mmCIF file of C-alpha atoms in Angstrom:
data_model
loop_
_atom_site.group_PDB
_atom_site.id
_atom_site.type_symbol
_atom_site.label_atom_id
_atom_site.label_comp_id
_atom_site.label_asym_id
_atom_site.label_seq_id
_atom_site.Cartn_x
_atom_site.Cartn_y
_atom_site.Cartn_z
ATOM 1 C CA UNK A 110 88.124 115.071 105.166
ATOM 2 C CA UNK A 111 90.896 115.443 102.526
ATOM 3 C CA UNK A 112 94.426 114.785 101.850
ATOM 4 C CA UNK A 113 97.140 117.081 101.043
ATOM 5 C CA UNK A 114 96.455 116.865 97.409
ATOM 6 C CA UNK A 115 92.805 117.950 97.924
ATOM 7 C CA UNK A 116 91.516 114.078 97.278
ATOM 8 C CA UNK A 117 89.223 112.571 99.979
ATOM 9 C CA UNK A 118 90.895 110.898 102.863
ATOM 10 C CA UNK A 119 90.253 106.759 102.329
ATOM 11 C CA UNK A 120 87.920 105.583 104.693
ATOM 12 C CA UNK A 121 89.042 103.069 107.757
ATOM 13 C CA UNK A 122 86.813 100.222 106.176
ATOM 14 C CA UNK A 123 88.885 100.724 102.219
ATOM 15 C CA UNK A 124 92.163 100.574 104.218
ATOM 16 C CA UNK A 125 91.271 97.477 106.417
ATOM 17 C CA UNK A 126 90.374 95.577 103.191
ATOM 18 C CA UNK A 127 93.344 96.908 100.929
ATOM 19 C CA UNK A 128 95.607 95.615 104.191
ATOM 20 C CA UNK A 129 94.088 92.428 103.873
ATOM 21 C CA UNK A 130 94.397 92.042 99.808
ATOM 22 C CA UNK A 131 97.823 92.884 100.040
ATOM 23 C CA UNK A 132 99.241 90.851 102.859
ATOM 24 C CA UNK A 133 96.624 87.853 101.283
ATOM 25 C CA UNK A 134 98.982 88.458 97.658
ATOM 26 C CA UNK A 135 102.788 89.631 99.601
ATOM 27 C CA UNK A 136 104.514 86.874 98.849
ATOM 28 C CA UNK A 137 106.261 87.105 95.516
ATOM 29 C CA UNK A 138 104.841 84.462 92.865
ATOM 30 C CA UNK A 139 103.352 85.650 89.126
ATOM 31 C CA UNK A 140 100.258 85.149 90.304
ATOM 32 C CA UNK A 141 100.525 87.382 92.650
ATOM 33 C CA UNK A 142 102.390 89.660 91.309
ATOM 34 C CA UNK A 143 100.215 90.087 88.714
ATOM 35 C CA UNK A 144 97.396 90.902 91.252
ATOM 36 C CA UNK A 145 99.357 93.090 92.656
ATOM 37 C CA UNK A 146 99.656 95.022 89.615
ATOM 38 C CA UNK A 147 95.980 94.905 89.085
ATOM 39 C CA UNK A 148 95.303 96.331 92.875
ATOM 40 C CA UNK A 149 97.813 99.522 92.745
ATOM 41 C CA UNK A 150 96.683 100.340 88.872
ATOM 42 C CA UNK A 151 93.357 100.402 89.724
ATOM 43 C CA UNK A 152 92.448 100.554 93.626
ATOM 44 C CA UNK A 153 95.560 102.458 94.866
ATOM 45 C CA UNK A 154 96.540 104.909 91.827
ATOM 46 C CA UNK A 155 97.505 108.229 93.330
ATOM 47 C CA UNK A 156 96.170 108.395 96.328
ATOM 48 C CA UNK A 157 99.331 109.084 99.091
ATOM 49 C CA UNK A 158 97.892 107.272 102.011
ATOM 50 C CA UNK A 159 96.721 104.153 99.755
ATOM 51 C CA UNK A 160 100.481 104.500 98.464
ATOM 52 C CA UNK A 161 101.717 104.237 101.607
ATOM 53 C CA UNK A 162 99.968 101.445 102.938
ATOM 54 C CA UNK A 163 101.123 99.425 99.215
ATOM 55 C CA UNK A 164 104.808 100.037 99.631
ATOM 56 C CA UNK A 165 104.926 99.076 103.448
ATOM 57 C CA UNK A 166 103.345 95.490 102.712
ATOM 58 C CA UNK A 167 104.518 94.524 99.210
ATOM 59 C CA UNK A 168 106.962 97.266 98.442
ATOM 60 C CA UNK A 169 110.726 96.792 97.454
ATOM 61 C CA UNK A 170 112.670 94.792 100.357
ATOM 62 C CA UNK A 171 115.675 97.326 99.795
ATOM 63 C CA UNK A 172 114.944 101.097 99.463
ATOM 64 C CA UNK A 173 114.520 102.587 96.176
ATOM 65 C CA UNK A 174 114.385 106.921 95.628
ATOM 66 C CA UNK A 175 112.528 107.924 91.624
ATOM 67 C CA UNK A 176 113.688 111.084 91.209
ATOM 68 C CA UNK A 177 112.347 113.693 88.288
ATOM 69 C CA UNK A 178 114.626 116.036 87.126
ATOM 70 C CA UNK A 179 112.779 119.295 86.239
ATOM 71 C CA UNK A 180 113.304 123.008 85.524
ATOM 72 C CA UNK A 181 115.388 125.350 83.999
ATOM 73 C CA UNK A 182 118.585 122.591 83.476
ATOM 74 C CA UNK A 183 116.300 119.984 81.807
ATOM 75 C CA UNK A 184 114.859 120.232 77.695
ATOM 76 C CA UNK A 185 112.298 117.644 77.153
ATOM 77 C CA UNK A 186 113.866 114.433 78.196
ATOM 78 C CA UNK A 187 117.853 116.364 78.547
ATOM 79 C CA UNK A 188 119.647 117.505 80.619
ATOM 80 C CA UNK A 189 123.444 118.400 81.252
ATOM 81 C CA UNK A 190 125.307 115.127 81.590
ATOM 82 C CA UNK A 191 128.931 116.282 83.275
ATOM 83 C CA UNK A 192 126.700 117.668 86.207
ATOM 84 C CA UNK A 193 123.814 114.577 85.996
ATOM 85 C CA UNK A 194 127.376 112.447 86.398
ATOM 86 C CA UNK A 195 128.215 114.638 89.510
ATOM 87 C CA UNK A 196 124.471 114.054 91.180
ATOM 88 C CA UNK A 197 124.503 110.830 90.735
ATOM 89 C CA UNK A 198 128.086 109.923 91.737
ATOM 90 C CA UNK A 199 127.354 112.284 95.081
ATOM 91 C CA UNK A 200 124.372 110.483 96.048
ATOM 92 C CA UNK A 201 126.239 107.341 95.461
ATOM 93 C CA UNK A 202 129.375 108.412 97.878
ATOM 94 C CA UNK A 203 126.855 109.854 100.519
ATOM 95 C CA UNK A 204 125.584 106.404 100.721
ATOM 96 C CA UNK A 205 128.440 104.215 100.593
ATOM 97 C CA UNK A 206 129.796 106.672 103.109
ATOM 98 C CA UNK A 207 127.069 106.616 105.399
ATOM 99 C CA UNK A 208 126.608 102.565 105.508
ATOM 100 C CA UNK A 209 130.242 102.146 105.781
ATOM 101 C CA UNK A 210 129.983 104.204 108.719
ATOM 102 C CA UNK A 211 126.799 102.360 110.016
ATOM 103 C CA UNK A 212 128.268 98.730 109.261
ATOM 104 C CA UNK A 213 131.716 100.018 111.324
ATOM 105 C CA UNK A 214 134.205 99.283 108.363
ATOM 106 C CA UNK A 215 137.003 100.664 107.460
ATOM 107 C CA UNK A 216 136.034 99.524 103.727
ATOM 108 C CA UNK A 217 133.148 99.560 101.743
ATOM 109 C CA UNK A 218 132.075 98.293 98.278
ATOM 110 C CA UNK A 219 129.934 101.509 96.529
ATOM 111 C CA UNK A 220 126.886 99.085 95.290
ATOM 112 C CA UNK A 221 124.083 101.295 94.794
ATOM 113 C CA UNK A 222 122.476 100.634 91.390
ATOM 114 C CA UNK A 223 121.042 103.481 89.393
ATOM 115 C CA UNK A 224 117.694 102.836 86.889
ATOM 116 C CA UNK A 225 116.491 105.765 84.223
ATOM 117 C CA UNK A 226 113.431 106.490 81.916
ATOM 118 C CA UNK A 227 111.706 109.348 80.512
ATOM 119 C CA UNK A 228 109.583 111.248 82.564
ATOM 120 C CA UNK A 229 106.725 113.517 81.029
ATOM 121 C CA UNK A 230 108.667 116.722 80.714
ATOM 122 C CA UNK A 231 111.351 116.207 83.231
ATOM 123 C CA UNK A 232 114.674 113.288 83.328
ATOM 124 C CA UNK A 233 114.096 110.608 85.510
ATOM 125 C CA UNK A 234 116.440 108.471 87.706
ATOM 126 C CA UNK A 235 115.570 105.568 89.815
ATOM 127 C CA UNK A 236 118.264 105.159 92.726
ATOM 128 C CA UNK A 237 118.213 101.336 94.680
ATOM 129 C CA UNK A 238 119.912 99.498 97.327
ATOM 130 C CA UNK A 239 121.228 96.682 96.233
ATOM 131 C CA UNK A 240 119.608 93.289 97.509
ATOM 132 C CA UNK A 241 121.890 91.411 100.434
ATOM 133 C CA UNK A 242 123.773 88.119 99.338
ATOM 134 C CA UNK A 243 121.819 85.225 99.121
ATOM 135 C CA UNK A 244 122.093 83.287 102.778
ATOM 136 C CA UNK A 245 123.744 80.028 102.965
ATOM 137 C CA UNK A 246 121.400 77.328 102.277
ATOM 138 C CA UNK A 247 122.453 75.672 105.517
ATOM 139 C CA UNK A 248 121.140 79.004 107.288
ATOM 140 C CA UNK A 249 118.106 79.090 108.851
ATOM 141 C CA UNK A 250 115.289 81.290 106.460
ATOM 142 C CA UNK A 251 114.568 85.168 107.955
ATOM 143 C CA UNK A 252 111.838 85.640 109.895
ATOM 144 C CA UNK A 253 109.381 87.174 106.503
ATOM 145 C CA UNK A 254 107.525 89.541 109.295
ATOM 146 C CA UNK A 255 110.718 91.098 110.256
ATOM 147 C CA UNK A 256 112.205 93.899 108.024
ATOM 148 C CA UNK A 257 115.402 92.805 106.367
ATOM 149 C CA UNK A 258 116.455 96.091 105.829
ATOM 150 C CA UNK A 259 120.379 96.427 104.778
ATOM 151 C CA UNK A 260 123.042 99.654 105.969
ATOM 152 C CA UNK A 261 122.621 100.571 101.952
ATOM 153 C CA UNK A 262 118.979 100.918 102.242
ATOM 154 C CA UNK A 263 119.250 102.566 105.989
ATOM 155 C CA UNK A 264 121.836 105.381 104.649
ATOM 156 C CA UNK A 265 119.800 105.797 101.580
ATOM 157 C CA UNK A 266 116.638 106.864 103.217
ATOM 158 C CA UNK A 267 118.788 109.210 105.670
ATOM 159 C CA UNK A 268 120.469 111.037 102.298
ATOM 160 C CA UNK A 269 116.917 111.208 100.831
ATOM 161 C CA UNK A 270 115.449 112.351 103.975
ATOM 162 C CA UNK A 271 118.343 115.188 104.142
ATOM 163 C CA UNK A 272 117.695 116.380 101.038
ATOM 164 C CA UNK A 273 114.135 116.882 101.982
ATOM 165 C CA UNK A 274 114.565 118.147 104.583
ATOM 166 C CA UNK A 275 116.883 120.783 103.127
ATOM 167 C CA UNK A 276 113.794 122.238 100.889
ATOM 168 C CA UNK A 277 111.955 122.684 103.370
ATOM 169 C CA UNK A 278 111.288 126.206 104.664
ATOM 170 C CA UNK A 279 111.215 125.356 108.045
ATOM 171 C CA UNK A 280 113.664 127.022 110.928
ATOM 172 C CA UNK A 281 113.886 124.324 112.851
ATOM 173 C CA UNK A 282 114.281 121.511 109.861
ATOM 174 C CA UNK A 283 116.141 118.723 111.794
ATOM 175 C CA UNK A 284 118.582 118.792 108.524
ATOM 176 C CA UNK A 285 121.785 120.088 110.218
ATOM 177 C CA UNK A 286 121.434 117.798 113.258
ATOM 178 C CA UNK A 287 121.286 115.310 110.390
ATOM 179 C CA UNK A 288 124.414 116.411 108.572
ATOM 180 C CA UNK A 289 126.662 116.693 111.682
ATOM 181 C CA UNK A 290 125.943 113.024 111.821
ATOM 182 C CA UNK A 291 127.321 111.725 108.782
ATOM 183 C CA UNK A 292 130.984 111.000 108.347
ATOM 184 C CA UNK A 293 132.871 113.421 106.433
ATOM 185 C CA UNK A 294 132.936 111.254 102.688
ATOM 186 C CA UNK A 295 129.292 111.846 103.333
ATOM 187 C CA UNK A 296 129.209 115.376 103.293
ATOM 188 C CA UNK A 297 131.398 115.284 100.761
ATOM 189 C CA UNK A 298 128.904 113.620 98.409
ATOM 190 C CA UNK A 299 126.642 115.622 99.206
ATOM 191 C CA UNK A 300 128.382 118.788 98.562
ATOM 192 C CA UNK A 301 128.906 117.458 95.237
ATOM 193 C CA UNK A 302 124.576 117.175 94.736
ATOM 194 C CA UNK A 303 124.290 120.648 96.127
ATOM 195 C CA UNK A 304 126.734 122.433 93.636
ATOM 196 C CA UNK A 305 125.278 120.331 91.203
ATOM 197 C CA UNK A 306 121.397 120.927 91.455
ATOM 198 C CA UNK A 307 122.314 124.564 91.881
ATOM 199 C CA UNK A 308 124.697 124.764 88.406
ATOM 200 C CA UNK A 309 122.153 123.062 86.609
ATOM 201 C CA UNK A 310 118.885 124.811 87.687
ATOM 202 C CA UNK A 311 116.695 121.526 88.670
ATOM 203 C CA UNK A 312 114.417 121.765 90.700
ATOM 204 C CA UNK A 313 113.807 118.087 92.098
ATOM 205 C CA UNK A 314 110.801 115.635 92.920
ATOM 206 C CA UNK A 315 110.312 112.180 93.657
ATOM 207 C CA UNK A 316 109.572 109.648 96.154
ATOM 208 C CA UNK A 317 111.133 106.832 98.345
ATOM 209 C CA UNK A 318 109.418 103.557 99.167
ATOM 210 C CA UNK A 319 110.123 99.925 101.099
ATOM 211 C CA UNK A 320 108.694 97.695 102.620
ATOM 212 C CA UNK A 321 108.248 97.546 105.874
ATOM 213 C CA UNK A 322 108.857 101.524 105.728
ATOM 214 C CA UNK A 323 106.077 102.694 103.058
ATOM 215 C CA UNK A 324 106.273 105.562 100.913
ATOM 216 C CA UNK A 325 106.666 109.127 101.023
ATOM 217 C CA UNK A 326 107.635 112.440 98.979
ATOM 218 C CA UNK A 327 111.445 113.323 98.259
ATOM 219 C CA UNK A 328 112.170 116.345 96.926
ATOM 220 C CA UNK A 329 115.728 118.911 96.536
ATOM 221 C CA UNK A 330 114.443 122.217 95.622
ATOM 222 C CA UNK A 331 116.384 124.942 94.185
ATOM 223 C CA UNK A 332 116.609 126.939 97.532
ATOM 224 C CA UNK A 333 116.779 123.568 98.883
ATOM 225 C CA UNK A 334 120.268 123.114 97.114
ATOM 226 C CA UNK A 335 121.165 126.658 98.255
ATOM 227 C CA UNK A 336 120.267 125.714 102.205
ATOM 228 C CA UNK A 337 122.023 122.188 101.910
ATOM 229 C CA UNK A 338 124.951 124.355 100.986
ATOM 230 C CA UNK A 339 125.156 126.694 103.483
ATOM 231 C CA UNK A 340 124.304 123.675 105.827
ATOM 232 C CA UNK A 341 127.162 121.875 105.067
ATOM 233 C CA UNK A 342 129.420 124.824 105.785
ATOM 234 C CA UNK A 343 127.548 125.749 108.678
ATOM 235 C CA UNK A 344 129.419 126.826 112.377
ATOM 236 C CA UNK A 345 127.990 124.753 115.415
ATOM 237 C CA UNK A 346 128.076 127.192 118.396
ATOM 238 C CA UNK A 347 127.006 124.823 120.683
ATOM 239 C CA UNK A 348 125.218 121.310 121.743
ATOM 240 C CA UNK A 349 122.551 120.822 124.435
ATOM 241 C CA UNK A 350 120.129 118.533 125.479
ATOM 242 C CA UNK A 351 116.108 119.437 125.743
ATOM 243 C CA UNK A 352 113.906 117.833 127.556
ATOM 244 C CA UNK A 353 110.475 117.977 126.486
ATOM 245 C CA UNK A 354 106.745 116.248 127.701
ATOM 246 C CA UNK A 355 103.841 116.337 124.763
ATOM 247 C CA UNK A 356 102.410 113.534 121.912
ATOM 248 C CA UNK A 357 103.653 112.025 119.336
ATOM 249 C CA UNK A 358 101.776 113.975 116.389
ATOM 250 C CA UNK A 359 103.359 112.460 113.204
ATOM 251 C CA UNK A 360 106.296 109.742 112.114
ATOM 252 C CA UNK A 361 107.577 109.581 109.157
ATOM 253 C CA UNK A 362 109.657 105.837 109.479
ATOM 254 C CA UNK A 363 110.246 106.266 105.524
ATOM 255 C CA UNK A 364 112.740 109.300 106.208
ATOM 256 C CA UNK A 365 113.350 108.719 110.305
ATOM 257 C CA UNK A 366 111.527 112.219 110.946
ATOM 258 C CA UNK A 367 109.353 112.837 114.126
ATOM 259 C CA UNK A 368 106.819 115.605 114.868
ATOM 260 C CA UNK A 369 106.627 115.818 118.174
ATOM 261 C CA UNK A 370 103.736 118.145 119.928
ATOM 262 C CA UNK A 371 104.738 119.751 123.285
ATOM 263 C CA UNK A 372 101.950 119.313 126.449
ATOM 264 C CA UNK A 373 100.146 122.763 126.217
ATOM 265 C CA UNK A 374 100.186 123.337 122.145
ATOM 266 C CA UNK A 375 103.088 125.415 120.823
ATOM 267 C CA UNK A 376 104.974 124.582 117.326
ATOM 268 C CA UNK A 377 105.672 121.152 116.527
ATOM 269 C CA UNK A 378 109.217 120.153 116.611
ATOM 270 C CA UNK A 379 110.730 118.273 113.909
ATOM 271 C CA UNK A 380 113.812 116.017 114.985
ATOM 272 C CA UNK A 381 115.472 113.554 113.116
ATOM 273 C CA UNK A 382 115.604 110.114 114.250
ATOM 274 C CA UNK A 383 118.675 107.924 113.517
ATOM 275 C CA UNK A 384 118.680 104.748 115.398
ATOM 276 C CA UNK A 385 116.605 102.161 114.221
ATOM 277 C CA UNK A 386 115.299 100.045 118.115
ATOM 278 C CA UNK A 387 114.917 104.053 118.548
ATOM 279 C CA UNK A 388 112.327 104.255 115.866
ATOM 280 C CA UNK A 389 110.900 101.048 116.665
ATOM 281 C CA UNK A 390 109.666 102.439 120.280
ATOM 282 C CA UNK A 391 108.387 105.522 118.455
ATOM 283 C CA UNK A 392 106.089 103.551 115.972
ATOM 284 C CA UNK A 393 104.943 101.452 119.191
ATOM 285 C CA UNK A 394 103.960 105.191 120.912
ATOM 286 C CA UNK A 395 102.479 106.574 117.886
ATOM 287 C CA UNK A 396 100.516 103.521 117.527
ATOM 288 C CA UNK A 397 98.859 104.500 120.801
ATOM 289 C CA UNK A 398 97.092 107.972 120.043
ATOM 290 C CA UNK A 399 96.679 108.333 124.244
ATOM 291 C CA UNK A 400 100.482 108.321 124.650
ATOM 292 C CA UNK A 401 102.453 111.035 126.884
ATOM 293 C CA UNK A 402 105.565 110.650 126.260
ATOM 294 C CA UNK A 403 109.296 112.648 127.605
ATOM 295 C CA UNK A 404 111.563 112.904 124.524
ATOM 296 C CA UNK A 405 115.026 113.876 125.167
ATOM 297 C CA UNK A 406 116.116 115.523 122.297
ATOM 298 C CA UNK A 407 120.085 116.373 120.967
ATOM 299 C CA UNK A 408 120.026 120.384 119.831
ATOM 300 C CA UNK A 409 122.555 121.718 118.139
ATOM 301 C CA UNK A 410 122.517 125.119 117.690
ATOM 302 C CA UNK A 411 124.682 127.218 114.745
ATOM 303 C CA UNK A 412 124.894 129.888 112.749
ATOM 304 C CA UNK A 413 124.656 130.551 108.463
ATOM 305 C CA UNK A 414 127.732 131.511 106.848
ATOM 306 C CA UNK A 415 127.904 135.271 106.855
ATOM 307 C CA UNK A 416 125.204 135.361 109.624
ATOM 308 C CA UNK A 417 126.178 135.693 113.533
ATOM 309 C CA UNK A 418 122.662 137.608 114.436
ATOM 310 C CA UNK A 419 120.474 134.717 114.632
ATOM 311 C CA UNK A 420 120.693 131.048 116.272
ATOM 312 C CA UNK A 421 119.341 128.147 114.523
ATOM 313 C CA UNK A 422 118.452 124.915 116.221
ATOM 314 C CA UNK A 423 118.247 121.319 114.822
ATOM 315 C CA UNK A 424 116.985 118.523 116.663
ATOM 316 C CA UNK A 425 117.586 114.693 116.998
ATOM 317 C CA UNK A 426 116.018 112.286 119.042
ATOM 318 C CA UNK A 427 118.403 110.848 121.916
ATOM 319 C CA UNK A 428 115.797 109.156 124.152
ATOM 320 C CA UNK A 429 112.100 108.778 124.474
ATOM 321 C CA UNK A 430 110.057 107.527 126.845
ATOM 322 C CA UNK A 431 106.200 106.550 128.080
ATOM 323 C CA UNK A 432 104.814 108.396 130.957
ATOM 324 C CA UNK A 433 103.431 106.684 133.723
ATOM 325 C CA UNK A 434 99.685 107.012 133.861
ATOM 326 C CA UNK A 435 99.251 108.999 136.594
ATOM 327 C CA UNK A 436 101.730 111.784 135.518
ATOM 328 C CA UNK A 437 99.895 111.791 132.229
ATOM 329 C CA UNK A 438 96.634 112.566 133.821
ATOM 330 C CA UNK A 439 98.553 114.949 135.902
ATOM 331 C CA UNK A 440 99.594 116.949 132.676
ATOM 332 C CA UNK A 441 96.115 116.354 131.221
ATOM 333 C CA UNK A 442 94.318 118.421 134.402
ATOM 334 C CA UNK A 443 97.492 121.150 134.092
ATOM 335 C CA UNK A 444 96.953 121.370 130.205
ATOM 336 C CA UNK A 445 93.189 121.794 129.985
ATOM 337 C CA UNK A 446 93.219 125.612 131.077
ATOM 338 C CA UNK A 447 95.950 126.816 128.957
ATOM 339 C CA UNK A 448 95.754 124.596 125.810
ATOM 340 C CA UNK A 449 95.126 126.566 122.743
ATOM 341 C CA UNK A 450 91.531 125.978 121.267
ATOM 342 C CA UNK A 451 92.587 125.199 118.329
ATOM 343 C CA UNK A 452 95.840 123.493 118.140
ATOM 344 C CA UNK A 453 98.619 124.512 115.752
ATOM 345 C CA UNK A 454 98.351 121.504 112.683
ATOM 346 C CA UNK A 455 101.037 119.941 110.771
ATOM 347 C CA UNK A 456 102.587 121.121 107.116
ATOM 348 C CA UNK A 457 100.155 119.315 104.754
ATOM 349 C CA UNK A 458 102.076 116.937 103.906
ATOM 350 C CA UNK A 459 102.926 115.710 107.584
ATOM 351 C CA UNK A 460 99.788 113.616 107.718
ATOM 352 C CA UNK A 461 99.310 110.695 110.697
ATOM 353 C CA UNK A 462 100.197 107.994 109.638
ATOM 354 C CA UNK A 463 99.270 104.350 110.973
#
């Protein structure tokens, strides 16, 4: 089998021994650092899933987004700086924004720090969540096999997983069921990377990583722009809930995304996923690939600007829950006779991942 990118998939025995390397080197001396070094430049390279797997055991505690700046707006290593300003400073409020309204405070210090270097061909900017203050020494150390991730990091990987989401061509992208979430100095922000992107003709790639999270592809195309737009002045007609019995085919825990496949094939649904003990039952289901599950999802449905003649639903995940084994074989026997013969697969780049 192959990836995505047309490289061969890494075999179960590579990825049992690169798990053990890493979690033998995760703790953060030189030595192991420099080993570290040694196993991603020449063992991991390119390859996504190996990526993955790298950045969930010895990424960055906090989350980090590398964008590259490309296309018509960018000459050599250039590009306009009034509107770079405005990019940067609306990522910034959509995540100062967001955590404030995930840590409940009325105030908020704006600490996300911002990193640059050339890229070949394109402007690069390296986004990160800042680390949390140093604990008391009279404190009790964390747990090092829980994640210790902070509201910065949490409302960083929803704006990246937005924007993504945005560029994708998708009907039912979970991106406006994402947006109605967010407090309005969120939207704001992000209204402000929108207008941007599109003025300056960039069409935008990266990636987000953490640990405990892994890695995965970021990206704000220039439609992408155009769609966040017209997202953020979308009309909700209405709300509803959806009830729905299947598998758990994909989760992304990088940008909170589930693919969820319905009992008797159909198109996946994509829903967002914003509560974190939420996503920790989802990784414990997808962990088990003989899982039926009910997922209760929140739809909104709305129109585009301009555009009453067609309905759009986005979905979020509100609930989800095992089936009991006998109902599971129950849908198994009612599935078997009208399940497709060959199911509908995932977007390439919605691979399984462990």
């Amino acid at each position: 089998m192959t990836e995505p990118n047309g490289m061969p998939e890494p075999d179960a025995e590579l990825l049992s021994q690169l798990n053990d390397a890493l979690r033998d080197v995760a703790t953060d001396t030189p030595a192991n650092l420099a080993l570290r070094s040694t196993i991603r430049t020449g063992i991991v390279r390119d390859d996504p899933t190996l990526v993955d797997l790298y950045e969930r055991i010895v990424g960055p505690e906090q989350a980090e987004v590398d964008f590259h700046l490309d296309g018509a707006g960018v000459e050599g290593h250039a590009t306009n700086a009034k509107l770079f300003s405005k990019f940067v400073s609306g990522i910034s409020e959509a995540v100062k924004e967001t955590a404030k309204a995930k840590a409940g405070k009325g105030r908020y210090t704006e600490g996300l720090l911002i990193d640059g270097g050339p890229g070949p061909g394109s402007v690069r900017v390296v986004l990160r969540a800042p680390e949390p203050p140093a604990t008391a020494k009279n404190e009790p150390p964390l747990d090092p096999s829980l994640p210790n991730s902070t509201v910065e990091s949490e409302a960083l990987r929803s704006v990246a997983a937005i924007l993504s989401h945005a560029s994708s061509e998708e009907e039912d992208s979970p991106m406006l069921a994402e947006l109605t979430a967010l407090p309005m100095g969120a939207r704001r922000g992000l209204k402000r990377v929108a207008n941007s992107a599109r003025d300056a003709g960039w069409e935008i790639k990266g990636s987000i990583r953490q640990r405990n999270y892994g890695a995965t592809n970021v990206e704000l195309t220039a439609d992408g722009a155009f769609r966040l737009k017209l997202g953020l002045d979308a009309q909700i007609d209405r709300r509803a809930d959806e009830t729905v019995t299947g598998t758990i085919d994909g989760f992304r825990r990088s940008l909170s995304t589930l693919y969820f496949q319905p009992a008797g094939g159909g198109r996946i649904i994509q829903a967002a996923v914003s509560d974190g003990a939420l996503a920790d039952s989802i990784s414990e289901l997808f962990a088990d690939k003989n899982s039926v599950v009910e997922v209760v999802f929140d739809v909104i449905e709305s129109f585009l600007p301009g555009d009453d003649s067609r309905i759009r639903k986005s979905r979020s995940v509100r609930q989800v829950r095992r089936l009991a084994l006998g109902r599971q074989m129950e849908l198994s026997d009612d599935d078997e006779s009208s399940a497709p013969s060959d199911p509908p697969s995932l977007p390439e780049d919605h691979t399984r991942m462990a």
